Each structure stands twice: as structure tokens, then as C-alpha cells.
């Protein structure tokens, strides 16, 4: 009940309620047409996500999602090199290993946004919607 109230309440920063953005129309205005909201932000965000997913090429360095991780473990493992791109996924090769692995869920390795791992003295920076600033004292330099 509280979750429903929060999702239907107006948010000043996005100028809509969260439910209104997700569904595409307001529950409180029965005469409002849902087609007006479809041109608001959804097509642009879907195009950006598809562009990001389709930009992975051969010899890109990527990190792979770690599904067997605990609360304080790394969320992504790597770096890996992309050996081959197929319709169903990607063939990756671990740096320093001769085996190939097939996977679907990877992210491009960037040095602009951050999620830090100290394995093998690599710092993995992943793409997210927001950026962090890192203080060197926090990571042990």
C-alpha cells in the first residue's frame, strides 16, 4: 500500500509520477491519451541501450557478470578479450589463458566510470548511468 502511494505520487525532478513514466499514462486523468507519453522518453532510451549493446566488437576488452558472488565479492570478473561475436552471444578469451568461453552478459571495459576491483592490479571501470569521483585514500594508495 505504501509502495503504491509512493509510485503514484508526483515527483518534481522528473515532472511525473514513477508509475506514470513506467506505464505511459496517468491513472488519475481518465481522458488523457497514453500515446502522448510514448514520444516522451522511451524510444530515445531504448535506442541508446541498443547502440551500447551492439557496439561490442572483436578484440574489445570486456568484463563478465559474476553470478556466484557474495555480498562483498566483485560483481564482474575479467578482463576478457572478445574473440568472436555471434547472434546468440560472445566468445571471449581470458587474458593469460588459452580457453575460450561463450557468454551473453558482458560489459565494455572503460576507464571513465567506476566499479573497482584490485585483482591483478587492474582497475575495472564499468559504464553506469552516473559517475563517481574516487578518492585515492579510500582505495589504499
CSV table of N, CA and C in Angstrom, one decimal:
chain,number,residue,atom,x,y,z
A,1,UNK,N,0.8,-1.2,0.0
A,1,UNK,CA,0.0,0.0,0.0
A,1,UNK,C,0.9,1.3,0.0
A,2,UNK,N,1.9,1.3,0.8
A,2,UNK,CA,2.8,2.4,0.9
A,2,UNK,C,3.6,2.5,-0.5
A,3,UNK,N,4.0,1.4,-1.0
A,3,UNK,CA,4.7,1.4,-2.3
A,3,UNK,C,3.8,1.9,-3.4
A,4,UNK,N,2.6,1.6,-3.4
A,4,UNK,CA,1.6,2.1,-4.4
A,4,UNK,C,1.5,3.6,-4.3
A,5,UNK,N,1.4,4.1,-3.0
A,5,UNK,CA,1.3,5.6,-2.8
A,5,UNK,C,2.6,6.3,-3.3
A,6,UNK,N,3.7,5.8,-3.0
A,6,UNK,CA,5.0,6.4,-3.5
A,6,UNK,C,5.1,6.4,-5.0
A,7,UNK,N,4.7,5.3,-5.6
A,7,UNK,CA,4.8,5.2,-7.1
A,7,UNK,C,3.8,6.1,-7.8
A,8,UNK,N,2.7,6.4,-7.2
A,8,UNK,CA,1.7,7.2,-7.8
A,8,UNK,C,1.8,8.7,-7.4
A,9,UNK,N,2.7,9.1,-6.5
A,9,UNK,CA,2.9,10.5,-6.1
A,9,UNK,C,3.8,11.2,-7.1
A,10,UNK,N,3.5,12.5,-7.3
A,10,UNK,CA,4.1,13.3,-8.3
A,10,UNK,C,5.6,13.6,-7.8
A,11,UNK,N,6.5,13.5,-8.8
A,11,UNK,CA,7.9,13.8,-8.5
A,11,UNK,C,8.4,15.0,-9.2
A,12,UNK,N,8.9,16.0,-8.5
A,12,UNK,CA,9.2,17.3,-9.1
A,12,UNK,C,10.4,17.2,-10.1
A,13,UNK,N,11.4,16.3,-9.8
A,13,UNK,CA,12.6,16.3,-10.6
A,13,UNK,C,12.3,15.7,-12.0
A,14,UNK,N,11.4,14.7,-12.1
A,14,UNK,CA,11.1,14.1,-13.4
A,14,UNK,C,9.8,14.6,-13.9
A,15,UNK,N,9.1,15.4,-13.1
A,15,UNK,CA,7.8,16.0,-13.5
A,15,UNK,C,6.7,15.0,-13.8
A,16,UNK,N,6.8,13.8,-13.3
A,16,UNK,CA,5.8,12.8,-13.5
A,16,UNK,C,5.8,11.9,-12.2
A,17,UNK,N,4.9,11.1,-12.1
A,17,UNK,CA,5.0,10.0,-11.0
A,17,UNK,C,5.8,8.9,-11.6
A,18,UNK,N,6.5,8.1,-10.8
A,18,UNK,CA,7.2,6.9,-11.4
A,18,UNK,C,6.3,5.9,-12.1
A,19,UNK,N,5.1,5.7,-11.6
A,19,UNK,CA,4.2,4.8,-12.3
A,19,UNK,C,3.8,5.4,-13.6
A,20,UNK,N,3.6,6.7,-13.7
A,20,UNK,CA,3.2,7.3,-14.9
A,20,UNK,C,4.2,7.2,-16.0
A,21,UNK,N,5.5,7.3,-15.6
A,21,UNK,CA,6.6,7.1,-16.6
A,21,UNK,C,6.7,5.7,-17.1
A,22,UNK,N,6.5,4.7,-16.1
A,22,UNK,CA,6.7,3.3,-16.5
A,22,UNK,C,5.5,2.8,-17.3
A,23,UNK,N,4.3,3.2,-17.0
A,23,UNK,CA,3.1,2.7,-17.8
A,23,UNK,C,2.9,3.5,-19.0
A,24,UNK,N,3.1,4.8,-18.9
A,24,UNK,CA,2.9,5.7,-20.0
A,24,UNK,C,1.7,6.6,-19.9
A,25,UNK,N,0.8,6.5,-18.9
A,25,UNK,CA,-0.3,7.4,-18.7
A,25,UNK,C,-0.6,7.5,-17.3
A,26,UNK,N,-1.4,8.5,-16.9
A,26,UNK,CA,-1.7,8.7,-15.5
A,26,UNK,C,-3.0,8.0,-15.2
A,27,UNK,N,-3.1,7.4,-14.0
A,27,UNK,CA,-4.3,6.8,-13.5
A,27,UNK,C,-5.3,7.8,-13.1
A,28,UNK,N,-4.9,9.0,-12.8
A,28,UNK,CA,-5.8,10.0,-12.2
A,28,UNK,C,-6.5,10.8,-13.3
A,29,UNK,N,-6.1,10.8,-14.5
A,29,UNK,CA,-6.7,11.5,-15.6
A,29,UNK,C,-7.2,10.5,-16.6
A,30,UNK,N,-8.5,10.2,-16.6
A,30,UNK,CA,-9.0,9.1,-17.5
A,30,UNK,C,-9.1,9.6,-18.9
A,31,UNK,N,-9.1,10.9,-19.2
A,31,UNK,CA,-9.3,11.4,-20.5
A,31,UNK,C,-7.9,11.6,-21.3
A,32,UNK,N,-6.8,11.5,-20.5
A,32,UNK,CA,-5.5,11.7,-21.1
A,32,UNK,C,-5.2,10.5,-22.0
A,33,UNK,N,-4.6,10.8,-23.2
A,33,UNK,CA,-4.3,9.7,-24.1
A,33,UNK,C,-2.9,9.1,-23.8
A,34,UNK,N,-2.8,7.8,-23.7
A,34,UNK,CA,-1.5,7.2,-23.5
A,34,UNK,C,-0.5,7.4,-24.6
A,35,UNK,N,-0.9,7.7,-25.8
A,35,UNK,CA,0.0,7.9,-26.9
A,35,UNK,C,0.9,9.1,-26.8
A,36,UNK,N,0.5,10.1,-26.0
A,36,UNK,CA,1.3,11.3,-25.8
A,36,UNK,C,2.6,11.0,-25.1
A,37,UNK,N,2.6,10.1,-24.2
A,37,UNK,CA,3.7,9.8,-23.4
A,37,UNK,C,4.7,8.9,-24.1
A,38,UNK,N,4.3,8.2,-25.1
A,38,UNK,CA,5.2,7.3,-25.9
A,38,UNK,C,6.3,8.0,-26.5
A,39,UNK,N,6.1,9.3,-27.0
A,39,UNK,CA,7.1,10.1,-27.6
A,39,UNK,C,7.9,10.8,-26.6
A,40,UNK,N,7.6,10.7,-25.3
A,40,UNK,CA,8.3,11.5,-24.3
A,40,UNK,C,9.8,11.1,-24.2
A,41,UNK,N,10.1,9.9,-23.7
A,41,UNK,CA,11.5,9.5,-23.5
A,41,UNK,C,11.8,8.0,-23.8
A,42,UNK,N,10.8,7.2,-24.0
A,42,UNK,CA,11.0,5.8,-24.2
A,42,UNK,C,11.8,5.4,-25.4
A,43,UNK,N,11.4,5.9,-26.6
A,43,UNK,CA,12.1,5.5,-27.8
A,43,UNK,C,13.6,5.9,-27.8
A,44,UNK,N,13.9,7.1,-27.2
A,44,UNK,CA,15.3,7.5,-27.2
A,44,UNK,C,16.1,6.6,-26.3
A,45,UNK,N,15.6,6.3,-25.1
A,45,UNK,CA,16.4,5.5,-24.2
A,45,UNK,C,16.6,4.1,-24.7
A,46,UNK,N,15.6,3.5,-25.4
A,46,UNK,CA,15.8,2.2,-26.0
A,46,UNK,C,16.8,2.2,-27.1
A,47,UNK,N,16.9,3.2,-27.9
A,47,UNK,CA,17.9,3.3,-28.9
A,47,UNK,C,19.3,3.4,-28.3
A,48,UNK,N,19.4,4.2,-27.3
A,48,UNK,CA,20.7,4.3,-26.6
A,48,UNK,C,21.2,3.0,-26.1
A,49,UNK,N,20.3,2.2,-25.4
A,49,UNK,CA,20.6,0.9,-24.9
A,49,UNK,C,21.0,-0.1,-26.0
A,50,UNK,N,20.3,-0.1,-27.1
A,50,UNK,CA,20.6,-1.0,-28.2
A,50,UNK,C,21.9,-0.6,-28.9
A,51,UNK,N,22.2,0.7,-29.0
A,51,UNK,CA,23.5,1.2,-29.5
A,51,UNK,C,24.6,0.7,-28.6
A,52,UNK,N,24.5,0.8,-27.3
A,52,UNK,CA,25.5,0.3,-26.4
A,52,UNK,C,25.7,-1.2,-26.5
A,53,UNK,N,24.7,-2.0,-26.6
A,53,UNK,CA,24.8,-3.4,-26.7
A,53,UNK,C,25.4,-3.8,-28.0
A,54,UNK,N,25.2,-3.1,-29.1
A,54,UNK,CA,25.7,-3.5,-30.4
A,54,UNK,C,27.0,-3.0,-30.7
A,55,UNK,N,27.7,-2.2,-29.8
A,55,UNK,CA,29.0,-1.6,-30.1
A,55,UNK,C,30.1,-2.6,-29.7
A,56,UNK,N,29.9,-3.7,-29.2
A,56,UNK,CA,30.9,-4.7,-28.8
A,56,UNK,C,31.5,-5.3,-30.0
A,57,UNK,N,32.8,-5.2,-30.2
A,57,UNK,CA,33.4,-5.8,-31.4
A,57,UNK,C,34.5,-6.7,-31.0
A,58,UNK,N,35.1,-7.4,-32.0
A,58,UNK,CA,36.2,-8.3,-31.8
A,58,UNK,C,37.4,-7.5,-31.3
A,59,UNK,N,38.2,-8.1,-30.3
A,59,UNK,CA,39.4,-7.5,-29.6
A,59,UNK,C,39.0,-6.4,-28.7
A,60,UNK,N,37.8,-6.2,-28.3
A,60,UNK,CA,37.4,-5.3,-27.2
A,60,UNK,C,37.7,-6.0,-25.9
A,61,UNK,N,38.1,-5.2,-24.9
A,61,UNK,CA,38.3,-5.7,-23.6
A,61,UNK,C,36.9,-5.6,-22.8
A,62,UNK,N,36.4,-6.7,-22.2
A,62,UNK,CA,35.1,-6.7,-21.6
A,62,UNK,C,35.3,-7.3,-20.2
A,63,UNK,N,34.3,-7.1,-19.4
A,63,UNK,CA,34.2,-7.8,-18.1
A,63,UNK,C,32.9,-8.6,-18.1
A,64,UNK,N,32.8,-9.7,-17.4
A,64,UNK,CA,31.7,-10.6,-17.4
A,64,UNK,C,31.0,-10.6,-16.0
A,65,UNK,N,29.7,-10.6,-16.0
A,65,UNK,CA,28.9,-10.6,-14.8
A,65,UNK,C,29.2,-11.9,-14.0
A,66,UNK,N,29.5,-11.7,-12.7
A,66,UNK,CA,29.8,-12.9,-11.8
A,66,UNK,C,28.5,-13.2,-11.1
A,67,UNK,N,27.9,-14.4,-11.4
A,67,UNK,CA,26.6,-14.8,-10.8
A,67,UNK,C,26.8,-15.4,-9.4
A,68,UNK,N,28.0,-16.0,-9.2
A,68,UNK,CA,28.3,-16.7,-8.0
A,68,UNK,C,29.1,-15.8,-7.0
A,69,UNK,N,28.5,-14.7,-6.7
A,69,UNK,CA,29.3,-13.8,-5.8
A,69,UNK,C,28.5,-13.5,-4.5
A,70,UNK,N,29.3,-13.3,-3.5
A,70,UNK,CA,28.7,-12.9,-2.2
A,70,UNK,C,28.5,-11.4,-2.1
A,71,UNK,N,28.2,-11.0,-0.9
A,71,UNK,CA,27.8,-9.6,-0.7
A,71,UNK,C,29.0,-8.7,-1.0
A,72,UNK,N,30.2,-9.1,-0.6
A,72,UNK,CA,31.4,-8.2,-0.8
A,72,UNK,C,32.3,-8.6,-1.9
A,73,UNK,N,31.9,-9.6,-2.7
A,73,UNK,CA,32.7,-10.1,-3.9
A,73,UNK,C,32.5,-9.1,-5.0
A,74,UNK,N,33.4,-9.3,-6.0
A,74,UNK,CA,33.3,-8.5,-7.2
A,74,UNK,C,32.0,-8.9,-8.0
A,75,UNK,N,31.3,-7.9,-8.6
A,75,UNK,CA,30.1,-8.2,-9.4
A,75,UNK,C,30.5,-8.6,-10.8
A,76,UNK,N,31.7,-8.2,-11.3
A,76,UNK,CA,32.1,-8.5,-12.6
A,76,UNK,C,33.5,-9.1,-12.5
A,77,UNK,N,33.8,-10.1,-13.4
A,77,UNK,CA,35.2,-10.6,-13.4
A,77,UNK,C,35.8,-10.4,-14.8
A,78,UNK,N,37.1,-10.4,-14.9
A,78,UNK,CA,37.7,-10.1,-16.2
A,78,UNK,C,39.1,-9.5,-16.0
A,79,UNK,N,39.7,-9.0,-16.9
A,79,UNK,CA,39.3,-8.6,-18.2
A,79,UNK,C,39.4,-9.8,-19.2
A,80,UNK,N,38.5,-9.7,-20.2
A,80,UNK,CA,38.5,-10.7,-21.3
A,80,UNK,C,38.6,-10.0,-22.6
A,81,UNK,N,39.1,-10.7,-23.6
A,81,UNK,CA,39.1,-10.2,-25.0
A,81,UNK,C,38.0,-10.9,-25.7
A,82,UNK,N,37.3,-10.1,-26.5
A,82,UNK,CA,36.2,-10.7,-27.4
A,82,UNK,C,36.9,-11.3,-28.6
A,83,UNK,N,36.7,-12.6,-28.8
A,83,UNK,CA,37.3,-13.3,-29.9
A,83,UNK,C,36.4,-13.4,-31.1
A,84,UNK,N,35.1,-13.6,-30.8
A,84,UNK,CA,34.1,-13.7,-31.9
A,84,UNK,C,32.8,-13.2,-31.4
A,85,UNK,N,32.0,-12.5,-32.3
A,85,UNK,CA,30.7,-12.0,-32.0
A,85,UNK,C,29.7,-12.8,-32.8
A,86,UNK,N,28.7,-13.4,-32.1
A,86,UNK,CA,27.7,-14.2,-32.8
A,86,UNK,C,26.3,-13.6,-32.5
A,87,UNK,N,25.2,-14.1,-33.1
A,87,UNK,CA,23.9,-13.6,-32.8
A,87,UNK,C,23.4,-14.0,-31.4
A,88,UNK,N,23.9,-15.1,-30.9
A,88,UNK,CA,23.4,-15.5,-29.6
A,88,UNK,C,24.3,-15.0,-28.4
A,89,UNK,N,25.5,-14.6,-28.7
A,89,UNK,CA,26.3,-14.1,-27.6
A,89,UNK,C,27.7,-13.8,-28.1
A,90,UNK,N,28.7,-13.9,-27.2
A,90,UNK,CA,30.1,-13.6,-27.5
A,90,UNK,C,31.0,-14.7,-27.1
A,91,UNK,N,32.0,-14.9,-27.8
A,91,UNK,CA,33.1,-15.8,-27.5
A,91,UNK,C,34.2,-15.0,-26.9
A,92,UNK,N,34.6,-15.2,-25.7
A,92,UNK,CA,35.6,-14.4,-25.0
A,92,UNK,C,36.8,-15.3,-24.6
A,93,UNK,N,38.0,-14.6,-24.5
A,93,UNK,CA,39.2,-15.3,-24.1
A,93,UNK,C,39.8,-14.6,-23.0
A,94,UNK,N,40.1,-15.3,-21.9
A,94,UNK,CA,40.7,-14.8,-20.7
A,94,UNK,C,42.1,-14.4,-21.0
A,95,UNK,N,42.6,-13.2,-20.6
A,95,UNK,CA,43.9,-12.7,-20.8
A,95,UNK,C,44.8,-13.7,-20.0
A,96,UNK,N,45.8,-14.3,-20.7
A,96,UNK,CA,46.7,-15.2,-20.0
A,96,UNK,C,46.2,-16.6,-20.0
A,97,UNK,N,45.1,-17.0,-20.6
A,97,UNK,CA,44.5,-18.3,-20.6
A,97,UNK,C,44.2,-18.7,-22.1
A,98,UNK,N,44.3,-19.9,-22.4
A,98,UNK,CA,44.1,-20.3,-23.8
A,98,UNK,C,42.7,-20.8,-24.1
A,99,UNK,N,41.8,-20.9,-23.1
A,99,UNK,CA,40.5,-21.4,-23.3
A,99,UNK,C,39.5,-20.3,-23.7
A,100,UNK,N,38.6,-20.7,-24.5
A,100,UNK,CA,37.5,-19.8,-25.0
A,100,UNK,C,36.2,-20.0,-24.2
A,101,UNK,N,35.5,-19.0,-23.9
A,101,UNK,CA,34.2,-19.2,-23.2
A,101,UNK,C,33.1,-18.4,-23.9
A,102,UNK,N,31.9,-19.0,-23.9
A,102,UNK,CA,30.7,-18.4,-24.6
A,102,UNK,C,29.9,-17.8,-23.5
A,103,UNK,N,29.5,-16.5,-23.7
A,103,UNK,CA,28.7,-15.8,-22.7
A,103,UNK,C,27.8,-14.8,-23.4
A,104,UNK,N,26.8,-14.4,-22.7
A,104,UNK,CA,25.8,-13.3,-23.2
A,104,UNK,C,25.9,-12.0,-22.5
A,105,UNK,N,26.2,-12.1,-21.2
A,105,UNK,CA,26.1,-10.9,-20.3
A,105,UNK,C,27.5,-10.3,-20.1
A,106,UNK,N,27.9,-9.3,-20.9
A,106,UNK,CA,29.2,-8.7,-20.7
A,106,UNK,C,29.0,-7.2,-20.8
A,107,UNK,N,30.0,-6.5,-20.3
A,107,UNK,CA,30.1,-5.0,-20.4
A,107,UNK,C,31.4,-4.6,-20.9
A,108,UNK,N,31.5,-3.5,-21.7
A,108,UNK,CA,32.7,-3.0,-22.2
A,108,UNK,C,33.5,-2.4,-21.1
A,109,UNK,N,34.8,-2.7,-21.1
A,109,UNK,CA,35.8,-2.1,-20.1
A,109,UNK,C,36.1,-0.7,-20.5
A,110,UNK,N,35.8,0.2,-19.6
A,110,UNK,CA,36.1,1.6,-19.8
A,110,UNK,C,36.8,2.2,-18.6
A,111,UNK,N,37.6,3.2,-18.8
A,111,UNK,CA,38.3,3.9,-17.7
A,111,UNK,C,37.7,5.2,-17.3
A,112,UNK,N,36.4,5.4,-17.5
A,112,UNK,CA,35.7,6.6,-17.2
A,112,UNK,C,34.8,6.5,-16.0
A,113,UNK,N,34.1,5.4,-16.0
A,113,UNK,CA,33.1,5.2,-14.9
A,113,UNK,C,33.6,4.1,-14.0
A,114,UNK,N,33.1,3.9,-12.8
A,114,UNK,CA,33.9,3.1,-11.9
A,114,UNK,C,33.1,2.0,-11.2
A,115,UNK,N,33.7,0.9,-11.1
A,115,UNK,CA,33.4,-0.2,-10.2
A,115,UNK,C,34.7,-0.9,-10.0
A,116,UNK,N,35.3,-0.8,-8.9
A,116,UNK,CA,36.7,-1.1,-8.7
A,116,UNK,C,37.0,-2.5,-8.3
A,117,UNK,N,37.9,-3.2,-8.9
A,117,UNK,CA,38.4,-4.5,-8.4
A,117,UNK,C,39.9,-4.4,-8.4
A,118,UNK,N,40.6,-5.0,-7.4
A,118,UNK,CA,42.0,-4.9,-7.3
A,118,UNK,C,42.7,-6.2,-7.7
A,119,UNK,N,42.0,-7.1,-8.3
A,119,UNK,CA,42.7,-8.3,-8.8
A,119,UNK,C,43.7,-8.1,-9.9
A,120,UNK,N,44.8,-8.6,-9.8
A,120,UNK,CA,45.9,-8.5,-10.8
A,120,UNK,C,46.3,-7.0,-11.1
A,121,UNK,N,46.1,-6.1,-10.1
A,121,UNK,CA,46.4,-4.7,-10.2
A,121,UNK,C,45.7,-4.1,-11.4
A,122,UNK,N,44.5,-4.6,-11.7
A,122,UNK,CA,43.6,-4.0,-12.7
A,122,UNK,C,42.5,-3.2,-12.0
A,123,UNK,N,42.2,-2.1,-12.6
A,123,UNK,CA,41.0,-1.4,-12.1
A,123,UNK,C,40.0,-1.4,-13.2
A,124,UNK,N,38.8,-2.0,-12.9
A,124,UNK,CA,37.8,-2.1,-13.9
A,124,UNK,C,36.8,-1.0,-13.7
A,125,UNK,N,36.6,-0.3,-14.8
A,125,UNK,CA,35.7,0.8,-14.8
A,125,UNK,C,34.5,0.5,-15.7
A,126,UNK,N,33.4,0.4,-15.2
A,126,UNK,CA,32.2,0.0,-15.9
A,126,UNK,C,31.3,1.1,-16.2
A,127,UNK,N,30.5,1.0,-17.2
A,127,UNK,CA,29.6,2.0,-17.7
A,127,UNK,C,28.3,1.9,-16.8
A,128,UNK,N,28.0,3.0,-16.2
A,128,UNK,CA,26.7,3.2,-15.5
A,128,UNK,C,26.1,4.5,-15.9
A,129,UNK,N,24.9,4.8,-15.4
A,129,UNK,CA,24.2,6.0,-15.7
A,129,UNK,C,24.8,7.2,-15.0
A,130,UNK,N,25.5,7.0,-14.0
A,130,UNK,CA,26.1,8.1,-13.2
A,130,UNK,C,27.6,7.9,-13.0
A,131,UNK,N,28.3,8.9,-12.7
A,131,UNK,CA,29.8,8.8,-12.5
A,131,UNK,C,30.1,9.1,-11.1
A,132,UNK,N,31.2,8.4,-10.6
A,132,UNK,CA,31.7,8.7,-9.3
A,132,UNK,C,33.0,9.4,-9.3
A,133,UNK,N,33.4,10.1,-8.3
A,133,UNK,CA,34.7,10.5,-8.1
A,133,UNK,C,35.4,9.7,-7.1
A,134,UNK,N,36.6,9.3,-7.3
A,134,UNK,CA,37.3,8.3,-6.4
A,134,UNK,C,38.4,9.1,-5.7
A,135,UNK,N,38.4,8.9,-4.4
A,135,UNK,CA,39.5,9.4,-3.6
A,135,UNK,C,40.5,8.3,-3.4
A,136,UNK,N,41.8,8.6,-3.7
A,136,UNK,CA,42.9,7.6,-3.7
A,136,UNK,C,43.1,7.1,-2.3
A,137,UNK,N,42.7,7.9,-1.2
A,137,UNK,CA,42.9,7.4,0.1
A,137,UNK,C,41.9,6.2,0.4
A,138,UNK,N,40.8,6.2,-0.2
A,138,UNK,CA,39.8,5.2,0.1
A,138,UNK,C,40.2,3.8,-0.5
A,139,UNK,N,41.0,3.8,-1.6
A,139,UNK,CA,41.3,2.5,-2.2
A,139,UNK,C,42.7,2.0,-1.8
A,140,UNK,N,43.4,2.7,-1.0
A,140,UNK,CA,44.6,2.2,-0.4
A,140,UNK,C,45.9,2.6,-1.1
A,141,UNK,N,46.0,3.7,-1.7
A,141,UNK,CA,47.2,4.2,-2.3
A,141,UNK,C,48.0,5.0,-1.3
